[in-house]
Short mmCIF file of C-alpha atoms in Angstrom, two decimals:
data_model
loop_
_atom_site.label_atom_id
_atom_site.label_comp_id
_atom_site.label_asym_id
_atom_site.label_seq_id
_atom_site.Cartn_x
_atom_site.Cartn_y
_atom_site.Cartn_z
CA MET Q 1 -0.14 0.16 -0.29
CA TYR Q 2 1.40 3.59 -0.62
CA GLU Q 3 1.80 6.17 1.44
CA PRO Q 4 -1.23 8.87 0.40
CA ALA Q 5 1.20 12.01 1.47
CA ALA Q 6 3.92 10.45 -1.32
CA TYR Q 7 1.00 10.07 -3.88
CA VAL Q 8 -0.40 13.89 -3.24
CA ALA Q 9 3.01 14.97 -3.79
CA ALA Q 10 3.70 13.26 -7.31
CA LEU Q 11 0.44 13.88 -8.06
CA SER Q 12 1.32 17.78 -7.36
CA ARG Q 13 4.81 17.60 -9.40
CA ILE Q 14 3.03 16.11 -12.42
CA LEU Q 15 0.14 18.64 -12.47
CA GLN Q 16 2.49 21.38 -12.05
CA MET Q 17 4.64 20.19 -14.86
CA LEU Q 18 1.59 20.23 -17.02
CA GLU Q 19 0.86 23.51 -15.88
CA GLU Q 20 3.97 24.65 -17.50
CA PRO Q 21 5.02 24.02 -20.77
CA SER Q 22 7.22 21.02 -20.36
CA PRO Q 23 8.21 18.00 -22.69
CA ILE Q 24 6.32 14.90 -23.13
CA GLY Q 25 9.69 13.12 -22.36
CA ALA Q 26 10.03 15.10 -19.04
CA ILE Q 27 6.30 14.19 -18.12
CA VAL Q 28 6.56 10.60 -18.95
CA SER Q 29 10.09 10.29 -16.91
CA GLU Q 30 8.21 11.88 -13.95
CA LEU Q 31 5.64 9.39 -14.34
CA THR Q 32 7.57 6.47 -14.33
CA GLU Q 33 9.72 7.84 -11.25
CA SER Q 34 6.58 8.54 -9.48
CA VAL Q 35 4.92 5.63 -9.79
CA ARG Q 36 8.21 4.14 -8.77
CA SER Q 37 8.72 5.58 -5.46
CA VAL Q 38 5.39 5.66 -4.25
CA PHE Q 39 4.33 2.18 -5.11
CA GLY Q 40 8.05 0.80 -3.78
CA LEU Q 41 9.15 -0.63 -7.39
CA ALA Q 42 12.02 -2.26 -8.60
CA GLY Q 43 11.78 0.25 -11.65
CA ALA Q 44 8.61 1.29 -14.12
CA ALA Q 45 8.54 2.58 -17.76
CA VAL Q 46 5.92 3.88 -20.35
CA LEU Q 47 5.46 2.58 -23.67
CA LEU Q 48 3.54 4.93 -26.34
CA PRO Q 49 2.53 3.74 -29.58
CA THR Q 50 4.56 4.77 -32.56
CA ASP Q 51 3.39 3.40 -36.15
CA GLY Q 52 1.04 0.76 -34.52
CA GLU Q 53 3.73 -0.69 -32.00
CA LEU Q 54 4.29 -0.03 -28.57
CA THR Q 55 8.13 1.84 -27.75
CA VAL Q 56 9.87 2.28 -24.80
CA THR Q 57 9.34 6.37 -24.03
CA ALA Q 58 10.65 6.41 -20.38
CA ALA Q 59 11.83 3.64 -18.28
CA ALA Q 60 13.89 3.35 -15.07
CA ALA Q 61 17.47 2.31 -15.26
CA PRO Q 62 17.08 -1.21 -13.68
CA VAL Q 63 13.93 -2.22 -16.27
CA GLN Q 64 14.95 -0.61 -19.44
CA GLY Q 65 16.38 -4.18 -20.99
CA LEU Q 66 13.02 -5.61 -19.95
CA GLU Q 67 10.96 -3.26 -21.41
CA ARG Q 68 13.34 -3.52 -24.59
CA ALA Q 69 12.48 -7.14 -25.05
CA GLN Q 70 8.80 -6.10 -24.53
CA GLN Q 71 9.10 -3.57 -27.05
CA ARG Q 72 11.09 -6.06 -29.62
CA SER Q 73 8.83 -9.02 -29.39
CA GLN Q 74 5.25 -6.92 -28.56
CA ARG Q 75 4.33 -9.26 -26.22
CA GLY Q 76 3.85 -8.34 -22.65
CA PRO Q 77 1.76 -6.79 -20.04
CA ALA Q 78 1.55 -3.23 -21.73
CA CYS Q 79 0.95 -4.54 -25.24
CA GLU Q 80 -1.95 -6.82 -23.41
CA ALA Q 81 -3.19 -3.85 -21.42
CA GLN Q 82 -2.93 -1.29 -24.56
CA ARG Q 83 -5.07 -4.27 -27.01
CA ARG Q 84 -7.53 -4.61 -23.92
CA GLY Q 85 -7.79 -0.67 -22.54
CA ALA Q 86 -7.75 -2.51 -19.06
CA VAL Q 87 -5.06 -2.99 -16.22
CA VAL Q 88 -3.11 -6.17 -16.45
CA ALA Q 89 -1.70 -7.63 -13.19
CA VAL Q 90 0.40 -10.52 -12.64
CA ALA Q 91 1.05 -11.40 -9.14
CA ASP Q 92 4.19 -13.90 -9.71
CA LEU Q 93 5.51 -13.81 -13.43
CA ALA Q 94 6.74 -17.34 -13.17
CA GLN Q 95 3.40 -18.27 -13.75
CA ALA Q 96 2.91 -16.25 -16.82
CA ARG Q 97 5.64 -18.06 -18.76
CA GLY Q 98 3.33 -19.26 -21.45
CA ARG Q 99 1.47 -16.09 -21.92
CA TRP Q 100 4.96 -14.06 -22.76
CA PRO Q 101 7.72 -16.02 -23.11
CA GLU Q 102 10.25 -13.68 -23.97
CA PHE Q 103 8.83 -10.89 -21.37
CA VAL Q 104 9.28 -13.42 -18.67
CA ALA Q 105 12.57 -14.70 -19.59
CA ALA Q 106 13.97 -11.33 -19.30
CA ALA Q 107 12.11 -10.26 -15.93
CA GLN Q 108 13.73 -13.66 -14.35
CA ARG Q 109 17.19 -12.40 -15.83
CA MET Q 110 16.71 -9.31 -14.42
CA GLY Q 111 14.95 -10.10 -11.03
CA ILE Q 112 11.65 -9.12 -11.53
CA ALA Q 113 9.11 -11.02 -10.33
CA ALA Q 114 5.79 -9.50 -10.38
CA THR Q 115 4.34 -6.65 -13.02
CA ALA Q 116 1.28 -4.87 -13.79
CA ALA Q 117 0.66 -2.51 -16.84
CA VAL Q 118 -1.73 0.42 -16.44
CA PRO Q 119 -3.15 2.01 -19.31
CA LEU Q 120 -3.09 5.48 -20.04
CA ARG Q 121 -6.50 5.91 -20.78
CA TRP Q 122 -8.33 9.24 -22.02
CA ASP Q 123 -11.99 9.56 -23.57
CA ARG Q 124 -12.24 5.61 -24.27
CA GLN Q 125 -8.99 5.52 -25.78
CA THR Q 126 -5.79 4.04 -24.91
CA LEU Q 127 -2.64 6.25 -25.69
CA GLY Q 128 -0.05 4.16 -23.80
CA CYS Q 129 0.58 2.13 -20.88
CA VAL Q 130 3.03 2.67 -17.61
CA ASP Q 131 4.38 -0.47 -16.30
CA LEU Q 132 5.02 -1.44 -12.87
CA HIS Q 133 7.92 -3.94 -11.84
CA ALA Q 134 8.62 -5.68 -8.47
CA VAL Q 135 11.47 -7.61 -7.47
CA THR Q 136 9.17 -10.07 -5.14
CA PRO Q 137 5.80 -11.60 -6.15
CA ARG Q 138 3.36 -9.31 -5.14
CA PRO Q 139 -0.53 -9.28 -5.28
CA TRP Q 140 -1.73 -5.92 -6.75
CA CYS Q 141 -3.74 -3.98 -4.41
CA PRO Q 142 -6.67 -2.60 -6.18
CA GLY Q 143 -6.42 0.51 -4.43
CA ASP Q 144 -2.68 1.00 -5.62
CA LEU Q 145 -3.74 -0.09 -9.46
CA THR Q 146 -6.47 2.73 -8.90
CA ALA Q 147 -4.44 5.08 -7.76
CA ALA Q 148 -1.61 3.98 -10.42
CA ALA Q 149 -4.28 4.59 -13.10
CA VAL Q 150 -5.19 7.92 -11.64
CA LEU Q 151 -1.66 8.91 -12.54
CA ALA Q 152 -1.89 7.62 -15.57
CA ARG Q 153 -4.94 9.39 -16.58
CA VAL Q 154 -3.49 12.73 -15.84
CA VAL Q 155 -0.92 12.39 -18.02
CA ALA Q 156 -3.35 10.71 -20.83
CA GLY Q 157 -5.33 13.73 -20.97
CA HIS Q 158 -2.17 15.93 -21.44
CA LEU Q 159 -1.13 13.68 -24.30
CA ALA Q 160 -4.98 13.70 -25.68
CA THR Q 161 -5.14 17.41 -25.40
CA ASP Q 162 -2.07 19.19 -24.99
CA GLY Q 163 1.13 16.79 -25.71
CA GLY Q 164 1.33 16.79 -29.63
CA SER Q 165 2.02 13.25 -31.23
CA PRO Q 166 3.36 10.76 -28.89
CA SER Q 167 5.64 9.29 -31.38
CA SER Q 168 7.32 12.43 -31.37
CA VAL Q 169 9.03 11.90 -28.06
CA ASP Q 170 12.43 10.47 -27.60
CA ILE Q 171 13.13 7.89 -25.47
CA VAL Q 172 14.32 9.32 -22.05
CA ASN Q 173 16.05 7.31 -19.41
CA THR Q 174 14.96 7.90 -15.95
CA GLY Q 175 17.72 7.86 -12.77
CA SER Q 176 16.69 4.81 -11.03
#
């Protein structure tokens, strides 16, 4: 469970960036760092569609390789969440080997044991996903997933209304 004060601070930082003219890359980088720190994760990433495929736009250093594996195969939690327009949460990736073999193999190499993908939804459209990664199996609390979805929705609203084309975003490596 997340700490409400940390969540409010993260939401405030994102909203402040949206009030100022901030580059999309900086906003999605803040989103990845915010969810990583608020929910005590090993890493997080944002994937946005480019030419019909999800591409890594921002990723914390510990999970960049994992996200690149998902981008190459176009199979994984973010790809599924993007298609479904709904959260995809896996408490123990060892149980998902048949579902996303490339992604699970990369996750195991990197010490990631649980993942969730939260779509960036706005006006009934899915504009990308934010991936959440933990090093131990983790039952994803519905309250945490809802809170992450609110952060994602704020960023999705910006992408949809003011952010321009997501395909023009350069990949941003976050500091974690």
